[in-house]
Amino acid sequence: LSRGLGDVYKRQASISGEGLRVGIVPVAGDSRLGVLQGPDNLVIFRTQRYEAQPLGVQGPGAGTEVTASAVLNDMLALALQGIGMD
């Protein structure tokens, strides 16, 4: 990854006609994604209608504790159903 001056690393998922890409990428620190803090999430829709000015939806995500709790709950539910987790 090549990082420019003022860039920050962020987790990013992109869906396009070519498929799905997920990873940690450098983005401009002053970009919509670059300024996110804490559990905030951002979804940007770049479509034919929103090509010139993509539509962005930003708000708080679940956060570390809530996500960990949900994953543990799912694992316990599977264990109680007798489903093996290899």
PDB file of C-alpha atoms in Angstrom, residues 15-59:
ATOM      1  CA  ILE A  15     -18.933  -3.551  -4.445  1.00  0.00           C
ATOM      2  CA  SER A  16     -18.873  -3.080  -8.212  1.00  0.00           C
ATOM      3  CA  GLY A  17     -19.603  -4.962 -11.410  1.00  0.00           C
ATOM      4  CA  GLU A  18     -16.184  -6.610 -11.062  1.00  0.00           C
ATOM      5  CA  GLY A  19     -16.988  -8.020  -7.612  1.00  0.00           C
ATOM      6  CA  LEU A  20     -16.355  -7.336  -3.927  1.00  0.00           C
ATOM      7  CA  ARG A  21     -13.139  -5.964  -2.428  1.00  0.00           C
ATOM      8  CA  VAL A  22     -12.486  -5.725   1.307  1.00  0.00           C
ATOM      9  CA  GLY A  23      -9.326  -4.511   2.978  1.00  0.00           C
ATOM     10  CA  ILE A  24      -7.357  -1.792   4.691  1.00  0.00           C
ATOM     11  CA  VAL A  25      -6.531   1.064   2.337  1.00  0.00           C
ATOM     12  CA  PRO A  26      -4.883   4.482   2.602  1.00  0.00           C
ATOM     13  CA  VAL A  27      -7.332   7.371   2.132  1.00  0.00           C
ATOM     14  CA  ALA A  28      -6.951  11.134   2.352  1.00  0.00           C
ATOM     15  CA  GLY A  29      -7.216  12.214   5.981  1.00  0.00           C
ATOM     16  CA  ASP A  30      -9.660  14.967   5.060  1.00  0.00           C
ATOM     17  CA  SER A  31     -11.929  12.735   2.917  1.00  0.00           C
ATOM     18  CA  ARG A  32     -15.378  11.563   3.975  1.00  0.00           C
ATOM     19  CA  LEU A  33     -13.927   8.203   4.988  1.00  0.00           C
ATOM     20  CA  GLY A  34     -10.714   9.636   6.409  1.00  0.00           C
ATOM     21  CA  VAL A  35     -12.419  11.824   9.016  1.00  0.00           C
ATOM     22  CA  LEU A  36     -14.516   9.016  10.531  1.00  0.00           C
ATOM     23  CA  GLN A  37     -13.814   8.376  14.204  1.00  0.00           C
ATOM     24  CA  GLY A  38     -14.733   5.631  16.645  1.00  0.00           C
ATOM     25  CA  PRO A  39     -17.603   3.373  15.668  1.00  0.00           C
ATOM     26  CA  ASP A  40     -18.898   5.617  12.859  1.00  0.00           C
ATOM     27  CA  ASN A  41     -19.650   3.951   9.522  1.00  0.00           C
ATOM     28  CA  LEU A  42     -20.079   5.443   6.065  1.00  0.00           C
ATOM     29  CA  VAL A  43     -21.861   3.987   3.045  1.00  0.00           C
ATOM     30  CA  ILE A  44     -21.387   5.811  -0.254  1.00  0.00           C
ATOM     31  CA  PHE A  45     -23.663   5.085  -3.208  1.00  0.00           C
ATOM     32  CA  ARG A  46     -22.046   5.894  -6.554  1.00  0.00           C
ATOM     33  CA  THR A  47     -24.657   5.143  -9.200  1.00  0.00           C
ATOM     34  CA  GLN A  48     -25.668   6.607 -12.547  1.00  0.00           C
ATOM     35  CA  ARG A  49     -27.916   9.005 -10.643  1.00  0.00           C
ATOM     36  CA  TYR A  50     -25.273   9.872  -8.018  1.00  0.00           C
ATOM     37  CA  GLU A  51     -22.117   9.811 -10.160  1.00  0.00           C
ATOM     38  CA  ALA A  52     -21.247  13.528  -9.992  1.00  0.00           C
ATOM     39  CA  GLN A  53     -22.076  13.805  -6.298  1.00  0.00           C
ATOM     40  CA  PRO A  54     -22.234  10.364  -4.587  1.00  0.00           C
ATOM     41  CA  LEU A  55     -24.878   9.862  -1.912  1.00  0.00           C
ATOM     42  CA  GLY A  56     -23.385   9.217   1.540  1.00  0.00           C
ATOM     43  CA  VAL A  57     -25.075   7.808   4.634  1.00  0.00           C
ATOM     44  CA  GLN A  58     -23.083   8.160   7.842  1.00  0.00           C
ATOM     45  CA  GLY A  59     -23.851   7.141  11.396  1.00  0.00           C
TER      46      GLY A  59
END
